[in-house]
Amino acid sequence: MATRRLGVLTGGGDTTALNATLKGIALGGEAAGYEVIGIEAGWAGMLADGSAVGLPSSAIDPDRGGTIIRSSRTNLRRVDGGMDQASARITQLGLDALVAIGGDDTLTVGVSLGEHHQSVPVNFVTKTIDNDVGTNPAGAGDYARSEMRNYFCPGFPTAATWLADAARALRTTAYSHGRILIFEAMGRTAGWLALATAYGHPDFIVLPEWPLDVDALVDAIAARYTDRGNVVVVVAEGAIGPDGRPLAESGDVDAFGHRRLGGCSQWLADQLKSRVAHDGGVSAGNISAVIPSYMQRCGRPTAFDRDRAIELGRAAAAAVAAGENNRVACPVLDGDTLATTTHDVGDVLLRDAGGTIIPRTVDPRLYDADSFSITSAGRDYFEPLLGPVGDDYCDAELTPFTG
Ligand code: F6P
């Protein structure tokens, strides 16, 4: 008979591994004597009119993508009296502890709520296909992967696998029709997802951490087209120009102040149409943007992502059972093997000099901006998540037949 009550919630953009994390938390929570309650729709469920459900581990299918307790980008700190409402809700639901699953925004709200309602510990598991919560190794020497805090965010490995497969698949139609295809990856201001497509052997990858030299890229694309007759380019949705501004963004801003990104692949395709179509031997109609949008974060998790997420959920439940507060369950690389640990939330969230939380972006050691491609350290980073890089299979070995 459970004597204590553990609330869990999922906030921010969904991923494929959220239910797996919930499964781990519910299994670990039940084993430690907690009744697990799902707070519905992220922090919105902690408001006075929010809803909650019983969440026994038996009700959670870890292979199902998305989140069965739904999500939102509600920011309690921006709702009038939001923290007080959440505090009252903790009392009303009889919660003894809370685990929030989310990205930096969800974690920041959780820390504030813990400070506001000090009698209830709040612990965390990260999630985001952007992979932007955690730290890179310090210093400028070799990229010491084992120093990374939160090696990856659950949901990222599945999205990275999907994108790499999609980039690889695009080659067959680019080859067949002699096309230049510009494929747009999500990830906001972090290029992790775009960089992962190196597994699918695109010709060029454009990351948002480096201002784009569009002339250099257009020249490189034109030369590659002349050489191979087709080109696949991956561009991160947050790619920026020399002025540091995104190449494309819409006017929408979410509750955390983030502007919606997207559309830079079309911007780049338009640039190419006006600059290389005709002289470069490719017609404008053969240059296209390909935007996979939510396809890259929906559906089932990979077995790797699922199993890791369950383990991380269990680690968060163990932190709760041990009476800990403000801990984040994190994957860490121990030698060549991934293990699970917990860190203080303050050591996982990066802040700039002014104290504002900032995303973990791609480290310069992992990407070569001159050739628009991944480095060997970059490939090393991905290996524990995606395995060894497979072969490129773009070219067919056919000999001319003259009769
Ligand atoms: O943060 C995850 C993410 O998928 C980003 O990569 C993307 O820019 C954003 O969410 C899309 O937001 P929304 O789900 O609100 O459309």
Tab-separated table of C-alpha atoms and ligand atoms in Angstrom:
chain	number	residue	atom	x	y	z
A	1	MET	CA	0.000	0.000	0.000
A	2	ALA	CA	1.568	3.274	-1.156
A	3	THR	CA	1.967	5.781	1.629
A	4	ARG	CA	3.484	8.679	-0.308
A	5	ARG	CA	2.504	10.433	-3.492
A	6	LEU	CA	4.802	11.397	-6.376
A	7	GLY	CA	3.644	13.829	-9.074
A	8	VAL	CA	5.190	13.700	-12.559
A	9	LEU	CA	4.779	15.975	-15.540
A	10	THR	CA	6.113	16.452	-19.064
A	11	GLY	CA	6.703	19.986	-20.403
A	12	GLY	CA	7.812	21.538	-23.693
A	13	GLY	CA	7.962	19.984	-27.157
A	14	ASP	CA	7.200	16.271	-27.121
A	15	THR	CA	9.711	13.539	-27.978
A	16	THR	CA	9.436	9.831	-28.622
A	17	ALA	CA	10.995	8.837	-25.276
A	18	LEU	CA	8.725	10.620	-22.797
A	19	ASN	CA	6.508	7.641	-22.025
A	20	ALA	CA	9.610	5.506	-21.507
A	21	THR	CA	10.880	8.034	-18.948
A	22	LEU	CA	7.468	8.019	-17.272
A	23	LYS	CA	7.606	4.218	-17.189
A	24	GLY	CA	10.952	4.290	-15.394
A	25	ILE	CA	9.732	6.860	-12.876
A	26	ALA	CA	6.531	4.925	-12.203
A	27	LEU	CA	8.378	1.596	-11.805
A	28	GLY	CA	10.984	3.164	-9.512
A	29	GLY	CA	8.396	5.186	-7.616
A	30	GLU	CA	6.146	2.189	-6.991
A	31	ALA	CA	9.068	0.083	-5.816
A	32	ALA	CA	9.897	2.834	-3.299
A	33	GLY	CA	6.310	2.966	-2.012
A	34	TYR	CA	4.950	5.953	-3.938
A	35	GLU	CA	1.608	6.298	-5.653
A	36	VAL	CA	2.404	8.035	-8.952
A	37	ILE	CA	0.146	10.848	-10.182
A	38	GLY	CA	0.417	12.304	-13.702
A	39	ILE	CA	-0.002	16.082	-13.827
A	40	GLU	CA	-1.590	16.737	-17.218
A	41	ALA	CA	-0.244	19.127	-19.877
A	42	GLY	CA	3.000	20.169	-18.219
A	43	TRP	CA	2.990	23.109	-15.851
A	44	ALA	CA	-0.586	23.954	-16.981
A	45	GLY	CA	-1.677	20.969	-14.874
A	46	MET	CA	-0.341	22.696	-11.773
A	47	LEU	CA	-2.662	25.672	-12.176
A	48	ALA	CA	-5.939	25.868	-10.237
A	49	ASP	CA	-7.945	24.559	-13.209
A	50	GLY	CA	-5.365	21.902	-14.126
A	51	SER	CA	-6.038	18.167	-14.261
A	52	ALA	CA	-4.241	15.067	-13.008
A	53	VAL	CA	-4.546	11.298	-13.483
A	54	GLY	CA	-3.447	8.178	-11.644
A	55	LEU	CA	-0.357	6.852	-13.428
A	56	PRO	CA	0.403	3.242	-12.495
A	57	SER	CA	3.388	1.776	-14.351
A	58	SER	CA	1.060	-0.849	-15.867
A	59	ALA	CA	-0.749	1.936	-17.796
A	60	ILE	CA	2.392	3.183	-19.551
A	61	ASP	CA	3.600	1.752	-22.867
A	62	PRO	CA	7.251	2.831	-23.214
A	63	ASP	CA	7.189	2.150	-26.960
A	64	ARG	CA	4.522	4.738	-27.586
A	65	GLY	CA	5.858	8.131	-28.653
A	66	GLY	CA	4.682	11.499	-27.380
A	67	THR	CA	3.431	11.726	-23.814
A	68	ILE	CA	0.289	10.097	-22.469
A	69	ILE	CA	-0.041	12.879	-19.889
A	70	ARG	CA	0.292	15.501	-22.640
A	71	SER	CA	2.522	18.542	-22.680
A	72	SER	CA	2.419	22.317	-23.006
A	73	ARG	CA	4.797	25.249	-22.996
A	74	THR	CA	2.979	26.915	-20.072
A	75	ASN	CA	5.344	29.065	-18.044
A	76	LEU	CA	4.124	29.287	-14.415
A	77	ARG	CA	6.378	32.261	-13.879
A	78	ARG	CA	4.477	34.255	-16.484
A	79	VAL	CA	0.988	33.360	-15.213
A	80	ASP	CA	-0.500	35.781	-12.701
A	81	GLY	CA	-0.209	34.059	-9.324
A	82	GLY	CA	1.109	30.950	-11.115
A	83	MET	CA	3.491	29.890	-8.353
A	84	ASP	CA	0.835	30.293	-5.656
A	85	GLN	CA	-1.656	28.273	-7.690
A	86	ALA	CA	0.920	25.517	-8.174
A	87	SER	CA	1.743	25.546	-4.492
A	88	ALA	CA	-1.937	25.172	-3.590
A	89	ARG	CA	-2.221	22.341	-6.116
A	90	ILE	CA	0.657	20.466	-4.499
A	91	THR	CA	-1.256	20.585	-1.208
A	92	GLN	CA	-4.594	19.711	-2.831
A	93	LEU	CA	-3.134	16.673	-4.634
A	94	GLY	CA	-1.253	15.632	-1.497
A	95	LEU	CA	2.079	15.436	-3.322
A	96	ASP	CA	5.200	14.530	-1.369
A	97	ALA	CA	7.551	15.022	-4.316
A	98	LEU	CA	7.572	16.070	-7.936
A	99	VAL	CA	9.579	14.945	-10.976
A	100	ALA	CA	9.486	17.234	-14.002
A	101	ILE	CA	10.585	15.929	-17.397
A	102	GLY	CA	11.575	18.686	-19.785
A	103	GLY	CA	14.137	20.950	-21.348
A	104	ASP	CA	15.771	24.010	-19.833
A	105	ASP	CA	12.481	25.953	-19.636
A	106	THR	CA	10.648	23.198	-17.755
A	107	LEU	CA	13.623	22.698	-15.428
A	108	THR	CA	13.883	26.405	-14.664
A	109	VAL	CA	10.209	26.577	-13.694
A	110	GLY	CA	10.660	23.453	-11.540
A	111	VAL	CA	13.549	25.028	-9.644
A	112	SER	CA	11.461	28.165	-9.006
A	113	LEU	CA	8.528	26.086	-7.811
A	114	GLY	CA	10.791	24.136	-5.447
A	115	GLU	CA	12.015	27.434	-3.995
A	116	HIS	CA	8.454	28.692	-3.695
A	117	HIS	CA	7.064	25.545	-2.048
A	118	GLN	CA	10.039	24.404	-0.064
A	119	SER	CA	8.501	21.355	1.582
A	120	VAL	CA	8.249	19.412	-1.671
A	121	PRO	CA	11.454	18.273	-3.404
A	122	VAL	CA	11.562	18.655	-7.191
A	123	ASN	CA	13.843	16.410	-9.287
A	124	PHE	CA	14.242	16.147	-13.027
A	125	VAL	CA	14.907	14.136	-16.172
A	126	THR	CA	15.763	16.035	-19.342
A	127	LYS	CA	14.138	15.537	-22.709
A	128	THR	CA	14.444	17.360	-25.982
A	129	ILE	CA	15.236	16.416	-29.520
A	130	ASP	CA	17.442	19.542	-29.553
A	131	ASN	CA	19.972	17.882	-27.176
A	132	ASP	CA	20.719	21.317	-25.770
A	133	VAL	CA	20.542	20.678	-22.011
A	134	GLY	CA	23.880	19.764	-20.465
A	135	THR	CA	27.513	20.747	-20.767
A	136	ASN	CA	30.397	20.128	-23.165
A	137	PRO	CA	33.899	19.306	-21.908
A	138	ALA	CA	35.758	22.396	-20.769
A	139	GLY	CA	38.989	23.626	-22.345
A	140	ALA	CA	40.284	23.581	-25.874
A	141	GLY	CA	42.226	20.288	-25.972
A	142	ASP	CA	40.863	16.923	-27.028
A	143	TYR	CA	37.112	16.583	-26.714
A	144	ALA	CA	36.873	14.512	-23.500
A	145	ARG	CA	33.414	12.988	-23.924
A	146	SER	CA	33.322	11.570	-20.400
A	147	GLU	CA	33.355	15.116	-19.008
A	148	MET	CA	30.014	15.937	-20.599
A	149	ARG	CA	27.197	16.387	-18.126
A	150	ASN	CA	24.027	14.885	-19.553
A	151	TYR	CA	25.692	13.196	-22.529
A	152	PHE	CA	22.405	13.320	-24.423
A	153	CYS	CA	18.780	14.246	-23.820
A	154	PRO	CA	16.253	11.393	-24.160
A	155	GLY	CA	14.367	11.743	-27.431
A	156	PHE	CA	17.443	13.059	-29.231
A	157	PRO	CA	18.847	9.652	-30.280
A	158	THR	CA	15.569	8.689	-31.994
A	159	ALA	CA	15.233	12.033	-33.763
A	160	ALA	CA	18.909	11.912	-34.781
A	161	THR	CA	18.469	8.392	-36.176
A	162	TRP	CA	15.371	9.442	-38.083
A	163	LEU	CA	17.060	12.505	-39.573
A	164	ALA	CA	20.181	10.599	-40.581
A	165	ASP	CA	18.054	7.926	-42.276
A	166	ALA	CA	16.017	10.614	-44.028
A	167	ALA	CA	19.142	12.456	-45.238
A	168	ARG	CA	20.494	9.145	-46.571
A	169	ALA	CA	17.182	8.354	-48.251
A	170	LEU	CA	17.066	11.757	-49.956
A	171	ARG	CA	20.193	10.837	-51.875
A	172	THR	CA	18.375	8.282	-54.001
A	173	THR	CA	15.935	10.798	-55.418
A	174	ALA	CA	18.580	13.547	-55.641
A	175	TYR	CA	20.714	11.108	-57.669
A	176	SER	CA	17.869	9.869	-59.869
A	177	HIS	CA	16.734	13.342	-60.892
A	178	GLY	CA	19.987	15.288	-60.655
A	179	ARG	CA	18.616	17.480	-57.873
A	180	ILE	CA	19.931	19.807	-55.215
A	181	LEU	CA	17.904	19.128	-52.065
A	182	ILE	CA	18.082	21.333	-48.977
A	183	PHE	CA	16.902	19.396	-45.922
A	184	GLU	CA	15.944	21.362	-42.796
A	185	ALA	CA	16.576	19.950	-39.311
A	186	MET	CA	14.987	21.243	-36.103
A	187	GLY	CA	17.085	22.044	-33.024
A	188	ARG	CA	16.572	25.764	-32.469
A	189	THR	CA	19.931	27.452	-31.778
A	190	ALA	CA	21.797	24.153	-31.338
A	191	GLY	CA	23.071	22.144	-34.290
A	192	TRP	CA	23.129	18.666	-32.705
A	193	LEU	CA	20.304	17.273	-34.828
A	194	ALA	CA	21.677	18.705	-38.049
A	195	LEU	CA	25.147	17.376	-37.235
A	196	ALA	CA	23.753	13.884	-36.596
A	197	THR	CA	22.726	13.698	-40.254
A	198	ALA	CA	26.416	13.158	-41.012
A	199	TYR	CA	25.397	9.511	-40.522
A	200	GLY	CA	23.343	9.836	-43.712
A	201	HIS	CA	26.260	11.342	-45.707
A	202	PRO	CA	24.855	14.653	-46.912
A	203	ASP	CA	27.352	16.725	-48.894
A	204	PHE	CA	27.204	19.747	-46.594
A	205	ILE	CA	25.824	20.521	-43.156
A	206	VAL	CA	25.067	24.069	-41.999
A	207	LEU	CA	24.911	24.611	-38.233
A	208	PRO	CA	23.390	27.560	-36.347
A	209	GLU	CA	26.458	28.113	-34.176
A	210	TRP	CA	28.486	29.497	-37.110
A	211	PRO	CA	27.298	32.482	-39.203
A	212	LEU	CA	26.733	31.199	-42.717
A	213	ASP	CA	29.066	32.389	-45.465
A	214	VAL	CA	26.472	31.951	-48.159
A	215	ASP	CA	28.890	32.671	-51.025
A	216	ALA	CA	31.236	29.934	-49.846
A	217	LEU	CA	28.354	27.483	-49.501
A	218	VAL	CA	26.865	28.304	-52.892
A	219	ASP	CA	30.298	27.863	-54.533
A	220	ALA	CA	30.807	24.543	-52.749
A	221	ILE	CA	27.361	23.319	-53.803
A	222	ALA	CA	27.922	24.370	-57.428
A	223	ALA	CA	31.299	22.600	-57.524
A	224	ARG	CA	29.854	19.440	-55.982
A	225	TYR	CA	26.974	19.472	-58.450
A	226	THR	CA	29.399	19.722	-61.350
A	227	ASP	CA	31.368	16.833	-59.903
A	228	ARG	CA	28.584	14.467	-58.853
A	229	GLY	CA	25.401	15.649	-60.511
A	230	ASN	CA	23.360	15.882	-57.306
A	231	VAL	CA	23.741	17.470	-53.881
A	232	VAL	CA	22.119	16.970	-50.478
A	233	VAL	CA	22.549	19.839	-48.011
A	234	VAL	CA	21.324	19.790	-44.417
A	235	VAL	CA	20.620	23.125	-42.810
A	236	ALA	CA	19.694	23.640	-39.160
A	237	GLU	CA	16.482	25.621	-38.704
A	238	GLY	CA	18.319	28.167	-36.539
A	239	ALA	CA	21.071	28.883	-39.116
A	240	ILE	CA	22.232	32.485	-38.868
A	241	GLY	CA	23.624	35.042	-41.265
A	242	PRO	CA	26.749	37.193	-40.780
A	243	ASP	CA	24.683	39.614	-38.652
A	244	GLY	CA	23.920	36.807	-36.195
A	245	ARG	CA	20.189	36.877	-37.050
A	246	PRO	CA	18.342	33.683	-38.073
A	247	LEU	CA	18.070	33.287	-41.836
A	248	ALA	CA	14.349	32.641	-41.349
A	249	GLU	CA	11.953	32.936	-38.433
A	250	SER	CA	8.275	33.605	-37.963
A	251	GLY	CA	6.772	36.281	-35.730
A	252	ASP	CA	5.379	33.765	-33.189
A	253	VAL	CA	6.903	33.822	-29.710
A	254	ASP	CA	6.148	31.160	-27.089
A	255	ALA	CA	5.552	31.639	-23.330
A	256	PHE	CA	9.292	31.389	-22.714
A	257	GLY	CA	10.104	34.135	-25.211
A	258	HIS	CA	11.428	31.838	-27.970
A	259	ARG	CA	10.719	32.890	-31.498
A	260	ARG	CA	9.478	30.106	-33.764
A	261	LEU	CA	12.156	29.179	-36.307
A	262	GLY	CA	11.890	27.480	-39.661
A	263	GLY	CA	12.076	28.185	-43.362
A	264	CYS	CA	15.811	28.658	-43.877
A	265	SER	CA	15.924	25.690	-46.285
A	266	GLN	CA	13.525	27.561	-48.576
A	267	TRP	CA	15.618	30.719	-48.171
A	268	LEU	CA	18.722	28.797	-49.217
A	269	ALA	CA	16.919	27.085	-52.100
A	270	ASP	CA	15.831	30.520	-53.346
A	271	GLN	CA	19.408	31.788	-53.111
A	272	LEU	CA	20.590	28.809	-55.146
A	273	LYS	CA	17.872	29.238	-57.728
A	274	SER	CA	18.980	32.782	-58.393
A	275	ARG	CA	22.722	32.058	-58.245
A	276	VAL	CA	23.503	28.608	-59.628
A	277	ALA	CA	20.469	27.621	-61.672
A	278	HIS	CA	21.384	27.857	-65.394
A	279	ASP	CA	25.179	28.604	-65.102
A	280	GLY	CA	25.629	25.587	-62.852
A	281	GLY	CA	23.725	23.312	-65.249
A	282	VAL	CA	20.835	22.700	-62.877
A	283	SER	CA	17.344	23.993	-63.521
A	284	ALA	CA	15.558	25.984	-60.815
A	285	GLY	CA	12.891	23.292	-60.759
A	286	ASN	CA	15.514	20.789	-59.622
A	287	ILE	CA	16.396	22.764	-56.483
A	288	SER	CA	14.031	22.072	-53.584
A	289	ALA	CA	13.664	22.606	-49.858
A	290	VAL	CA	12.577	19.575	-47.828
A	291	ILE	CA	11.125	20.343	-44.397
A	292	PRO	CA	10.303	17.263	-42.300
A	293	SER	CA	8.879	19.351	-39.433
A	294	TYR	CA	7.245	17.218	-36.695
A	295	MET	CA	8.078	13.983	-38.515
A	296	GLN	CA	11.459	14.192	-36.784
A	297	ARG	CA	10.051	14.032	-33.281
A	298	CYS	CA	7.016	11.767	-33.536
A	299	GLY	CA	6.415	8.016	-33.554
A	300	ARG	CA	8.138	5.301	-31.530
A	301	PRO	CA	11.484	5.624	-29.765
A	302	THR	CA	14.421	3.488	-30.851
A	303	ALA	CA	15.145	0.605	-28.453
A	304	PHE	CA	18.309	2.419	-27.359
A	305	ASP	CA	16.446	5.654	-26.534
A	306	ARG	CA	13.595	3.781	-24.842
A	307	ASP	CA	15.805	1.685	-22.599
A	308	ARG	CA	18.004	4.634	-21.605
A	309	ALA	CA	14.935	6.761	-20.860
A	310	ILE	CA	13.503	4.041	-18.603
A	311	GLU	CA	16.804	3.888	-16.754
A	312	LEU	CA	16.923	7.669	-16.340
A	313	GLY	CA	13.346	7.661	-15.051
A	314	ARG	CA	14.321	5.034	-12.483
A	315	ALA	CA	17.302	7.156	-11.426
A	316	ALA	CA	15.023	10.165	-10.858
A	317	ALA	CA	12.683	8.013	-8.752
A	318	ALA	CA	15.696	6.806	-6.758
A	319	ALA	CA	16.688	10.431	-6.119
A	320	VAL	CA	13.164	11.100	-4.848
A	321	ALA	CA	13.244	8.025	-2.600
A	322	ALA	CA	16.607	9.161	-1.207
A	323	GLY	CA	15.058	12.504	-0.234
A	324	GLU	CA	17.087	14.463	-2.770
A	325	ASN	CA	16.113	17.770	-4.309
A	326	ASN	CA	17.073	19.559	-7.548
A	327	ARG	CA	18.841	16.519	-9.002
A	328	VAL	CA	18.769	15.735	-12.709
A	329	ALA	CA	19.097	12.126	-13.890
A	330	CYS	CA	21.789	12.234	-16.587
A	331	PRO	CA	23.544	9.834	-18.962
A	332	VAL	CA	27.319	9.919	-18.611
A	333	LEU	CA	30.022	8.203	-20.677
A	334	ASP	CA	32.183	5.940	-18.543
A	335	GLY	CA	35.008	4.727	-20.808
A	336	ASP	CA	33.087	3.669	-23.904
A	337	THR	CA	29.971	2.712	-21.974
A	338	LEU	CA	26.996	4.883	-21.134
A	339	ALA	CA	25.967	4.910	-17.487
A	340	THR	CA	23.428	6.878	-15.459
A	341	THR	CA	24.157	9.373	-12.727
A	342	THR	CA	22.541	12.440	-11.160
A	343	HIS	CA	23.821	16.014	-11.067
A	344	ASP	CA	22.644	19.128	-9.326
A	345	VAL	CA	20.409	21.038	-11.728
A	346	GLY	CA	22.733	24.057	-11.424
A	347	ASP	CA	25.567	21.979	-12.903
A	348	VAL	CA	23.525	20.870	-15.894
A	349	LEU	CA	21.904	24.145	-16.940
A	350	LEU	CA	24.391	26.506	-18.598
A	351	ARG	CA	24.224	30.237	-17.865
A	352	ASP	CA	25.771	33.178	-19.655
A	353	ALA	CA	27.715	35.914	-17.850
A	354	GLY	CA	24.435	37.693	-17.039
A	355	GLY	CA	22.947	34.543	-15.454
A	356	THR	CA	20.526	33.759	-18.277
A	357	ILE	CA	20.125	30.064	-19.063
A	358	ILE	CA	21.597	29.210	-22.429
A	359	PRO	CA	21.440	26.088	-24.585
A	360	ARG	CA	24.320	23.641	-24.941
A	361	THR	CA	25.435	24.238	-28.499
A	362	VAL	CA	27.732	22.177	-30.720
A	363	ASP	CA	31.342	22.456	-29.609
A	364	PRO	CA	33.776	23.767	-32.277
A	365	ARG	CA	35.797	20.559	-31.954
A	366	LEU	CA	32.921	18.583	-33.470
A	367	TYR	CA	32.368	20.548	-36.680
A	368	ASP	CA	34.503	21.982	-39.472
A	369	ALA	CA	32.793	25.168	-40.637
A	370	ASP	CA	35.111	25.512	-43.662
A	371	SER	CA	34.081	22.212	-45.204
A	372	PHE	CA	30.556	22.253	-43.678
A	373	SER	CA	31.143	18.803	-42.244
A	374	ILE	CA	31.576	16.760	-39.075
A	375	THR	CA	35.046	16.173	-37.590
A	376	SER	CA	36.338	12.855	-36.305
A	377	ALA	CA	35.682	14.076	-32.735
A	378	GLY	CA	32.109	14.721	-33.858
A	379	ARG	CA	31.791	11.157	-35.125
A	380	ASP	CA	33.209	9.928	-31.807
A	381	TYR	CA	30.555	11.848	-29.936
A	382	PHE	CA	27.747	10.178	-31.867
A	383	GLU	CA	29.147	6.656	-31.813
A	384	PRO	CA	27.703	5.634	-28.394
A	385	LEU	CA	24.306	6.887	-29.531
A	386	LEU	CA	24.111	5.819	-33.162
A	387	GLY	CA	26.838	3.204	-33.604
A	388	PRO	CA	29.598	3.349	-36.222
A	389	VAL	CA	29.018	5.437	-39.350
A	390	GLY	CA	27.949	3.271	-42.290
A	391	ASP	CA	29.050	3.550	-45.905
A	392	ASP	CA	28.009	6.203	-48.365
A	393	TYR	CA	26.168	4.559	-51.274
A	394	CYS	CA	25.549	7.457	-53.547
A	395	ASP	CA	27.476	6.609	-56.686
A	396	ALA	CA	26.626	3.820	-59.108
A	397	GLU	CA	29.615	2.275	-60.924
A	398	LEU	CA	28.327	2.188	-64.510
A	399	THR	CA	30.438	2.346	-67.641
A	400	PRO	CA	29.409	4.209	-70.786
A	401	PHE	CA	27.997	1.986	-73.573
A	402	THR	CA	28.606	3.200	-77.081
A	403	GLY	CA	27.289	0.257	-79.095
B	1	F6P	O1	12.446	22.254	-28.812
B	1	F6P	C1	12.011	21.207	-29.597
B	1	F6P	C2	11.497	21.708	-30.916
B	1	F6P	O2	11.053	20.618	-31.682
B	1	F6P	C3	12.485	22.587	-31.686
B	1	F6P	O3	13.465	21.833	-32.364
B	1	F6P	C4	11.545	23.348	-32.582
B	1	F6P	O4	12.089	24.571	-33.006
B	1	F6P	C5	10.395	23.584	-31.668
B	1	F6P	O5	10.392	22.545	-30.715
B	1	F6P	C6	9.064	23.595	-32.352
B	1	F6P	O6	8.133	24.052	-31.423
B	1	F6P	P1	6.608	23.713	-31.450
B	1	F6P	O7	6.452	22.319	-30.953
B	1	F6P	O8	6.008	24.692	-30.490
B	1	F6P	O9	6.145	23.878	-32.852
